[in-house]
Amino acid sequence: MTDRRSPLQPAGDDKGLWLSALELGAKALQSATPLKKFDVYVVGFHPAKDDPAMQMEAHHFCRVVNDDFIQATLFDGNTADANLIGIEYIISEKLFHTLPADEQQYWHPHNYEVLSGSLIAPGLPAPAEKALMKRLLNSYGKTWHTWHTGRHDLGGGDTLPLGEPMLMWSFNRDGESDPRLEQDREEAMGLESAPRREQRQDLAAYAHPQHGVDVLRDSFPGSSPIPGVIDADAASGEGPV
């Protein structure tokens, strides 16, 4: 798997001898048990719901809790010095429909990420990756970014976590994501979205209309839909969440 380093170095001095010794002692005497099952890795892109022009790459390290619920820690890279930038909770369509309407507005749909090929599980063989993506089809995510560390291609991040947490969203049409984001990831990590899109086209038959697909539509007037990604509210004649 190709290394993807963080786009910035956090503020602060280098570790001194005391901190280094503390780390060694903690590694020998303590256990990081809650972290050990965060072993499913996918990488995609997030825009901010209230500021869709703010887009960034997000590396998800996930713990599969059960068939309907996944917890993910989000980083700006996949190396040991990657910065923790947020969290995402992923739930099944079944659990999403148990939520009240005022809660559903925080949860973004995943079908475009799956069917477009933009969500990738680096290092997995193609059949295993496709099986994982089929499991994520029709699911929803609630994502908060606590730190905007910038973009790998453009920089521009904060060297410390500043401001309020940002509710993030998903891309749901071609033309919403800045193509430079994907191009930079592909060149740096050797990941290709186009063949994955082709390989996943048969999954569209299993895709259901989802809430939240049209939320960012007006922010990207030149965007276009793809097969299998349908807004449930538009289909029912209601407005977007």
PDB file of C-alpha atoms in Angstrom:
ATOM      1  CA  MET A   1       0.000   0.000   0.000  1.00  0.00           C
ATOM      2  CA  THR A   2       1.343   3.427  -0.952  1.00  0.00           C
ATOM      3  CA  ASP A   3       2.080   5.898   1.835  1.00  0.00           C
ATOM      4  CA  ARG A   4       0.027   9.085   1.869  1.00  0.00           C
ATOM      5  CA  ARG A   5       1.579  11.620   4.190  1.00  0.00           C
ATOM      6  CA  SER A   6      -0.244  14.434   5.944  1.00  0.00           C
ATOM      7  CA  PRO A   7      -0.346  17.754   4.040  1.00  0.00           C
ATOM      8  CA  LEU A   8       1.083  19.651   7.023  1.00  0.00           C
ATOM      9  CA  GLN A   9       3.119  19.454  10.209  1.00  0.00           C
ATOM     10  CA  PRO A  10       1.220  20.529  13.364  1.00  0.00           C
ATOM     11  CA  ALA A  11       2.416  23.505  15.375  1.00  0.00           C
ATOM     12  CA  GLY A  12       4.714  22.799  18.326  1.00  0.00           C
ATOM     13  CA  ASP A  13       8.259  21.801  19.196  1.00  0.00           C
ATOM     14  CA  ASP A  14       9.698  18.363  18.517  1.00  0.00           C
ATOM     15  CA  LYS A  15       9.360  15.700  21.201  1.00  0.00           C
ATOM     16  CA  GLY A  16      11.898  15.932  23.969  1.00  0.00           C
ATOM     17  CA  LEU A  17      13.582  13.052  25.742  1.00  0.00           C
ATOM     18  CA  TRP A  18      10.912  12.979  28.457  1.00  0.00           C
ATOM     19  CA  LEU A  19       8.033  12.515  26.005  1.00  0.00           C
ATOM     20  CA  SER A  20       9.961   9.926  24.037  1.00  0.00           C
ATOM     21  CA  ALA A  21      10.644   7.956  27.211  1.00  0.00           C
ATOM     22  CA  LEU A  22       6.987   8.237  28.225  1.00  0.00           C
ATOM     23  CA  GLU A  23       5.918   6.831  24.856  1.00  0.00           C
ATOM     24  CA  LEU A  24       8.261   3.867  25.198  1.00  0.00           C
ATOM     25  CA  GLY A  25       7.003   3.145  28.692  1.00  0.00           C
ATOM     26  CA  ALA A  26       3.368   3.400  27.666  1.00  0.00           C
ATOM     27  CA  LYS A  27       3.939   1.070  24.723  1.00  0.00           C
ATOM     28  CA  ALA A  28       5.519  -1.517  27.033  1.00  0.00           C
ATOM     29  CA  LEU A  29       3.064  -1.249  29.935  1.00  0.00           C
ATOM     30  CA  GLN A  30      -0.264  -0.096  28.504  1.00  0.00           C
ATOM     31  CA  SER A  31      -2.692  -1.447  25.941  1.00  0.00           C
ATOM     32  CA  ALA A  32      -4.517   0.498  23.225  1.00  0.00           C
ATOM     33  CA  THR A  33      -7.293  -2.102  23.145  1.00  0.00           C
ATOM     34  CA  PRO A  34     -10.109   0.152  21.826  1.00  0.00           C
ATOM     35  CA  LEU A  35      -8.016   0.978  18.754  1.00  0.00           C
ATOM     36  CA  LYS A  36      -7.079  -2.552  17.746  1.00  0.00           C
ATOM     37  CA  LYS A  37     -10.199  -3.289  15.702  1.00  0.00           C
ATOM     38  CA  PHE A  38     -10.100  -0.117  13.605  1.00  0.00           C
ATOM     39  CA  ASP A  39      -8.666  -2.204  10.807  1.00  0.00           C
ATOM     40  CA  VAL A  40     -10.855  -1.572   7.745  1.00  0.00           C
ATOM     41  CA  TYR A  41      -9.315   1.212   5.661  1.00  0.00           C
ATOM     42  CA  VAL A  42     -11.033   3.291   2.978  1.00  0.00           C
ATOM     43  CA  VAL A  43     -10.160   6.671   1.502  1.00  0.00           C
ATOM     44  CA  GLY A  44     -12.560   9.174  -0.027  1.00  0.00           C
ATOM     45  CA  PHE A  45     -13.412  12.856  -0.122  1.00  0.00           C
ATOM     46  CA  HIS A  46     -15.604  15.116   2.013  1.00  0.00           C
ATOM     47  CA  PRO A  47     -17.083  18.566   1.361  1.00  0.00           C
ATOM     48  CA  ALA A  48     -18.407  20.716   4.211  1.00  0.00           C
ATOM     49  CA  LYS A  49     -22.208  20.787   4.154  1.00  0.00           C
ATOM     50  CA  ASP A  50     -22.390  24.530   4.832  1.00  0.00           C
ATOM     51  CA  ASP A  51     -19.350  25.393   2.683  1.00  0.00           C
ATOM     52  CA  PRO A  52     -19.133  22.850  -0.165  1.00  0.00           C
ATOM     53  CA  ALA A  53     -16.091  24.550  -1.690  1.00  0.00           C
ATOM     54  CA  MET A  54     -14.165  23.373   1.396  1.00  0.00           C
ATOM     55  CA  GLN A  55     -13.194  19.863   0.267  1.00  0.00           C
ATOM     56  CA  MET A  56     -10.547  17.470   1.485  1.00  0.00           C
ATOM     57  CA  GLU A  57      -9.269  13.918   1.326  1.00  0.00           C
ATOM     58  CA  ALA A  58     -10.252  11.723   4.264  1.00  0.00           C
ATOM     59  CA  HIS A  59      -8.634   8.431   5.291  1.00  0.00           C
ATOM     60  CA  HIS A  60     -11.102   6.285   7.256  1.00  0.00           C
ATOM     61  CA  PHE A  61      -9.929   3.610   9.679  1.00  0.00           C
ATOM     62  CA  CYS A  62     -13.063   1.706  10.617  1.00  0.00           C
ATOM     63  CA  ARG A  63     -14.313  -0.691  13.268  1.00  0.00           C
ATOM     64  CA  VAL A  64     -17.227  -2.825  12.146  1.00  0.00           C
ATOM     65  CA  VAL A  65     -19.436  -2.970  15.242  1.00  0.00           C
ATOM     66  CA  ASN A  66     -22.204  -5.049  13.675  1.00  0.00           C
ATOM     67  CA  ASP A  67     -24.080  -5.488  10.383  1.00  0.00           C
ATOM     68  CA  ASP A  68     -25.713  -2.060  10.737  1.00  0.00           C
ATOM     69  CA  PHE A  69     -23.120   0.128  12.446  1.00  0.00           C
ATOM     70  CA  ILE A  70     -19.513   1.148  11.758  1.00  0.00           C
ATOM     71  CA  GLN A  71     -17.333   3.623  13.637  1.00  0.00           C
ATOM     72  CA  ALA A  72     -14.474   5.402  11.849  1.00  0.00           C
ATOM     73  CA  THR A  73     -11.575   7.582  12.871  1.00  0.00           C
ATOM     74  CA  LEU A  74     -10.565  10.047  10.165  1.00  0.00           C
ATOM     75  CA  PHE A  75      -7.008  11.062   9.295  1.00  0.00           C
ATOM     76  CA  ASP A  76      -5.408  13.248   6.620  1.00  0.00           C
ATOM     77  CA  GLY A  77      -3.049  10.442   5.583  1.00  0.00           C
ATOM     78  CA  ASN A  78      -2.167   6.816   6.272  1.00  0.00           C
ATOM     79  CA  THR A  79       1.296   7.076   7.826  1.00  0.00           C
ATOM     80  CA  ALA A  80       2.324   7.070  11.488  1.00  0.00           C
ATOM     81  CA  ASP A  81       2.430  10.878  11.572  1.00  0.00           C
ATOM     82  CA  ALA A  82      -1.024  11.407  10.019  1.00  0.00           C
ATOM     83  CA  ASN A  83      -3.220  13.923  11.811  1.00  0.00           C
ATOM     84  CA  LEU A  84      -6.529  12.945  13.394  1.00  0.00           C
ATOM     85  CA  ILE A  85      -9.079  15.232  11.717  1.00  0.00           C
ATOM     86  CA  GLY A  86     -12.477  13.860  12.718  1.00  0.00           C
ATOM     87  CA  ILE A  87     -14.896  10.988  13.141  1.00  0.00           C
ATOM     88  CA  GLU A  88     -17.583   9.293  11.084  1.00  0.00           C
ATOM     89  CA  TYR A  89     -20.413   7.013  12.150  1.00  0.00           C
ATOM     90  CA  ILE A  90     -21.877   4.817   9.407  1.00  0.00           C
ATOM     91  CA  ILE A  91     -25.301   3.225   9.693  1.00  0.00           C
ATOM     92  CA  SER A  92     -27.412   0.994   7.504  1.00  0.00           C
ATOM     93  CA  GLU A  93     -30.479   2.164   5.619  1.00  0.00           C
ATOM     94  CA  LYS A  94     -32.561   0.263   8.192  1.00  0.00           C
ATOM     95  CA  LEU A  95     -31.167   2.260  11.102  1.00  0.00           C
ATOM     96  CA  PHE A  96     -31.369   5.544   9.181  1.00  0.00           C
ATOM     97  CA  HIS A  97     -35.122   5.111   8.791  1.00  0.00           C
ATOM     98  CA  THR A  98     -35.486   4.785  12.579  1.00  0.00           C
ATOM     99  CA  LEU A  99     -34.128   8.330  13.041  1.00  0.00           C
ATOM    100  CA  PRO A 100     -36.426  11.350  13.456  1.00  0.00           C
ATOM    101  CA  ALA A 101     -36.432  13.830  10.564  1.00  0.00           C
ATOM    102  CA  ASP A 102     -34.513  16.476  12.519  1.00  0.00           C
ATOM    103  CA  GLU A 103     -31.709  13.952  13.081  1.00  0.00           C
ATOM    104  CA  GLN A 104     -31.622  12.659   9.507  1.00  0.00           C
ATOM    105  CA  GLN A 105     -30.398  16.055   8.283  1.00  0.00           C
ATOM    106  CA  TYR A 106     -26.960  15.283   9.761  1.00  0.00           C
ATOM    107  CA  TRP A 107     -26.503  12.023   7.808  1.00  0.00           C
ATOM    108  CA  HIS A 108     -25.169  12.004   4.238  1.00  0.00           C
ATOM    109  CA  PRO A 109     -25.836   9.301   1.604  1.00  0.00           C
ATOM    110  CA  HIS A 110     -23.093   6.999   0.297  1.00  0.00           C
ATOM    111  CA  ASN A 111     -24.326   5.628  -3.019  1.00  0.00           C
ATOM    112  CA  TYR A 112     -22.453   8.086  -5.229  1.00  0.00           C
ATOM    113  CA  GLU A 113     -19.182   7.424  -3.401  1.00  0.00           C
ATOM    114  CA  VAL A 114     -19.623   3.709  -4.045  1.00  0.00           C
ATOM    115  CA  LEU A 115     -20.924   3.789  -7.639  1.00  0.00           C
ATOM    116  CA  SER A 116     -18.592   6.534  -8.888  1.00  0.00           C
ATOM    117  CA  GLY A 117     -15.511   4.622  -7.727  1.00  0.00           C
ATOM    118  CA  SER A 118     -14.280   7.566  -5.660  1.00  0.00           C
ATOM    119  CA  LEU A 119     -14.377   5.608  -2.379  1.00  0.00           C
ATOM    120  CA  ILE A 120     -11.475   3.153  -2.440  1.00  0.00           C
ATOM    121  CA  ALA A 121     -10.123   0.494  -0.076  1.00  0.00           C
ATOM    122  CA  PRO A 122      -6.367   0.599  -0.830  1.00  0.00           C
ATOM    123  CA  GLY A 123      -4.619  -2.756  -0.884  1.00  0.00           C
ATOM    124  CA  LEU A 124      -7.714  -4.945  -1.042  1.00  0.00           C
ATOM    125  CA  PRO A 125      -8.032  -7.307  -4.025  1.00  0.00           C
ATOM    126  CA  ALA A 126     -10.729  -6.141  -6.440  1.00  0.00           C
ATOM    127  CA  PRO A 127     -13.317  -8.816  -5.490  1.00  0.00           C
ATOM    128  CA  ALA A 128     -12.921  -8.086  -1.756  1.00  0.00           C
ATOM    129  CA  GLU A 129     -13.118  -4.344  -2.333  1.00  0.00           C
ATOM    130  CA  LYS A 130     -16.282  -4.721  -4.401  1.00  0.00           C
ATOM    131  CA  ALA A 131     -17.864  -6.901  -1.711  1.00  0.00           C
ATOM    132  CA  LEU A 132     -17.082  -4.217   0.876  1.00  0.00           C
ATOM    133  CA  MET A 133     -18.595  -1.521  -1.343  1.00  0.00           C
ATOM    134  CA  LYS A 134     -21.759  -3.565  -1.807  1.00  0.00           C
ATOM    135  CA  ARG A 135     -22.101  -3.645   1.983  1.00  0.00           C
ATOM    136  CA  LEU A 136     -21.743   0.144   2.110  1.00  0.00           C
ATOM    137  CA  LEU A 137     -24.374   0.673  -0.589  1.00  0.00           C
ATOM    138  CA  ASN A 138     -27.506   2.445   0.751  1.00  0.00           C
ATOM    139  CA  SER A 139     -25.735   3.344   3.999  1.00  0.00           C
ATOM    140  CA  TYR A 140     -25.446   6.799   5.570  1.00  0.00           C
ATOM    141  CA  GLY A 141     -22.648   8.622   7.392  1.00  0.00           C
ATOM    142  CA  LYS A 142     -22.571  11.283  10.088  1.00  0.00           C
ATOM    143  CA  THR A 143     -19.214  13.011   9.832  1.00  0.00           C
ATOM    144  CA  TRP A 144     -17.645  15.781  11.868  1.00  0.00           C
ATOM    145  CA  HIS A 145     -14.270  17.251  10.997  1.00  0.00           C
ATOM    146  CA  THR A 146     -12.566  18.908  13.946  1.00  0.00           C
ATOM    147  CA  TRP A 147      -9.454  19.993  12.040  1.00  0.00           C
ATOM    148  CA  HIS A 148      -8.998  21.358   8.542  1.00  0.00           C
ATOM    149  CA  THR A 149      -5.402  20.422   7.740  1.00  0.00           C
ATOM    150  CA  GLY A 150      -5.799  21.482   4.114  1.00  0.00           C
ATOM    151  CA  ARG A 151      -5.432  19.713   0.813  1.00  0.00           C
ATOM    152  CA  HIS A 152      -2.530  17.634  -0.410  1.00  0.00           C
ATOM    153  CA  ASP A 153      -2.619  19.418  -3.766  1.00  0.00           C
ATOM    154  CA  LEU A 154      -3.187  23.012  -2.598  1.00  0.00           C
ATOM    155  CA  GLY A 155      -2.175  23.171   1.072  1.00  0.00           C
ATOM    156  CA  GLY A 156      -3.939  25.903   3.000  1.00  0.00           C
ATOM    157  CA  GLY A 157      -4.579  24.068   6.260  1.00  0.00           C
ATOM    158  CA  ASP A 158      -4.499  25.120   9.911  1.00  0.00           C
ATOM    159  CA  THR A 159      -1.534  23.953  11.988  1.00  0.00           C
ATOM    160  CA  LEU A 160      -3.863  23.448  14.973  1.00  0.00           C
ATOM    161  CA  PRO A 161      -7.537  22.425  15.260  1.00  0.00           C
ATOM    162  CA  LEU A 162      -9.364  25.758  15.125  1.00  0.00           C
ATOM    163  CA  GLY A 163     -12.994  26.824  15.297  1.00  0.00           C
ATOM    164  CA  GLU A 164     -16.119  24.754  15.586  1.00  0.00           C
ATOM    165  CA  PRO A 165     -16.429  21.186  14.264  1.00  0.00           C
ATOM    166  CA  MET A 166     -17.693  21.084  10.674  1.00  0.00           C
ATOM    167  CA  LEU A 167     -20.510  18.832   9.568  1.00  0.00           C
ATOM    168  CA  MET A 168     -19.290  17.177   6.389  1.00  0.00           C
ATOM    169  CA  TRP A 169     -21.293  15.830   3.480  1.00  0.00           C
ATOM    170  CA  SER A 170     -20.856  13.543   0.494  1.00  0.00           C
ATOM    171  CA  PHE A 171     -20.533  14.245  -3.208  1.00  0.00           C
ATOM    172  CA  ASN A 172     -23.565  12.984  -5.104  1.00  0.00           C
ATOM    173  CA  ARG A 173     -23.041  14.040  -8.726  1.00  0.00           C
ATOM    174  CA  ASP A 174     -20.254  14.175 -11.249  1.00  0.00           C
ATOM    175  CA  GLY A 175     -18.790  17.660 -11.232  1.00  0.00           C
ATOM    176  CA  GLU A 176     -19.250  18.370  -7.516  1.00  0.00           C
ATOM    177  CA  SER A 177     -15.788  17.251  -6.405  1.00  0.00           C
ATOM    178  CA  ASP A 178     -12.808  19.351  -7.484  1.00  0.00           C
ATOM    179  CA  PRO A 179     -11.137  17.072 -10.079  1.00  0.00           C
ATOM    180  CA  ARG A 180      -7.720  18.153  -8.806  1.00  0.00           C
ATOM    181  CA  LEU A 181      -8.422  16.346  -5.520  1.00  0.00           C
ATOM    182  CA  GLU A 182      -8.939  13.009  -7.189  1.00  0.00           C
ATOM    183  CA  GLN A 183      -6.127  13.500  -9.686  1.00  0.00           C
ATOM    184  CA  ASP A 184      -3.657  14.275  -6.905  1.00  0.00           C
ATOM    185  CA  ARG A 185      -4.699  11.186  -4.929  1.00  0.00           C
ATOM    186  CA  GLU A 186      -4.476   8.969  -7.999  1.00  0.00           C
ATOM    187  CA  GLU A 187      -1.005  10.194  -8.912  1.00  0.00           C
ATOM    188  CA  ALA A 188       0.333   9.977  -5.357  1.00  0.00           C
ATOM    189  CA  MET A 189      -1.230   6.648  -4.350  1.00  0.00           C
ATOM    190  CA  GLY A 190      -1.613   4.869  -7.689  1.00  0.00           C
ATOM    191  CA  LEU A 191      -5.389   4.577  -7.202  1.00  0.00           C
ATOM    192  CA  GLU A 192      -7.749   4.751 -10.168  1.00  0.00           C
ATOM    193  CA  SER A 193     -11.433   5.632  -9.790  1.00  0.00           C
ATOM    194  CA  ALA A 194     -12.461   5.074 -13.429  1.00  0.00           C
ATOM    195  CA  PRO A 195     -11.955   1.279 -13.578  1.00  0.00           C
ATOM    196  CA  ARG A 196     -13.636   0.917 -10.196  1.00  0.00           C
ATOM    197  CA  ARG A 197     -16.646   2.839 -11.491  1.00  0.00           C
ATOM    198  CA  GLU A 198     -16.855   0.414 -14.385  1.00  0.00           C
ATOM    199  CA  GLN A 199     -16.478  -2.626 -12.124  1.00  0.00           C
ATOM    200  CA  ARG A 200     -19.218  -1.421  -9.782  1.00  0.00           C
ATOM    201  CA  GLN A 201     -21.886  -0.530 -12.347  1.00  0.00           C
ATOM    202  CA  ASP A 202     -23.845  -3.707 -11.671  1.00  0.00           C
ATOM    203  CA  LEU A 203     -24.237  -2.559  -8.049  1.00  0.00           C
ATOM    204  CA  ALA A 204     -26.577   0.206  -9.256  1.00  0.00           C
ATOM    205  CA  ALA A 205     -29.320  -2.419  -9.474  1.00  0.00           C
ATOM    206  CA  TYR A 206     -29.156  -2.727  -5.666  1.00  0.00           C
ATOM    207  CA  ALA A 207     -29.112   1.032  -4.978  1.00  0.00           C
ATOM    208  CA  HIS A 208     -32.167   2.632  -3.377  1.00  0.00           C
ATOM    209  CA  PRO A 209     -33.169   6.315  -3.495  1.00  0.00           C
ATOM    210  CA  GLN A 210     -31.447   8.100  -0.620  1.00  0.00           C
ATOM    211  CA  HIS A 211     -32.189  11.194   1.407  1.00  0.00           C
ATOM    212  CA  GLY A 212     -29.736  14.076   1.102  1.00  0.00           C
ATOM    213  CA  VAL A 213     -28.606  13.461  -2.480  1.00  0.00           C
ATOM    214  CA  ASP A 214     -29.805  16.897  -3.653  1.00  0.00           C
ATOM    215  CA  VAL A 215     -28.537  18.908  -0.680  1.00  0.00           C
ATOM    216  CA  LEU A 216     -25.512  20.377  -2.528  1.00  0.00           C
ATOM    217  CA  ARG A 217     -27.072  20.432  -6.004  1.00  0.00           C
ATOM    218  CA  ASP A 218     -27.536  24.216  -6.152  1.00  0.00           C
ATOM    219  CA  SER A 219     -23.907  24.777  -5.110  1.00  0.00           C
ATOM    220  CA  PHE A 220     -22.714  22.904  -8.230  1.00  0.00           C
ATOM    221  CA  PRO A 221     -25.005  23.979 -11.110  1.00  0.00           C
ATOM    222  CA  GLY A 222     -22.899  22.219 -13.749  1.00  0.00           C
ATOM    223  CA  SER A 223     -22.984  18.817 -12.055  1.00  0.00           C
ATOM    224  CA  SER A 224     -24.742  15.763 -13.473  1.00  0.00           C
ATOM    225  CA  PRO A 225     -26.331  12.659 -11.889  1.00  0.00           C
ATOM    226  CA  ILE A 226     -25.179   9.091 -12.425  1.00  0.00           C
ATOM    227  CA  PRO A 227     -27.281   5.899 -12.591  1.00  0.00           C
ATOM    228  CA  GLY A 228     -28.248   4.515  -9.195  1.00  0.00           C
ATOM    229  CA  VAL A 229     -27.938   7.803  -7.275  1.00  0.00           C
ATOM    230  CA  ILE A 230     -31.451   9.145  -6.766  1.00  0.00           C
ATOM    231  CA  ASP A 231     -32.763  11.630  -4.228  1.00  0.00           C
ATOM    232  CA  ALA A 232     -35.572  10.063  -2.188  1.00  0.00           C
ATOM    233  CA  ASP A 233     -37.124  13.427  -1.336  1.00  0.00           C
ATOM    234  CA  ALA A 234     -37.270  14.522  -4.960  1.00  0.00           C
ATOM    235  CA  ALA A 235     -38.763  11.177  -5.946  1.00  0.00           C
ATOM    236  CA  SER A 236     -41.520  11.648  -3.353  1.00  0.00           C
ATOM    237  CA  GLY A 237     -42.098  15.307  -4.239  1.00  0.00           C
ATOM    238  CA  GLU A 238     -40.652  16.607  -0.951  1.00  0.00           C
ATOM    239  CA  GLY A 239     -37.747  19.018  -0.588  1.00  0.00           C
ATOM    240  CA  PRO A 240     -34.193  17.991   0.316  1.00  0.00           C
ATOM    241  CA  VAL A 241     -33.233  17.375   3.925  1.00  0.00           C
TER     242      VAL A 241
END
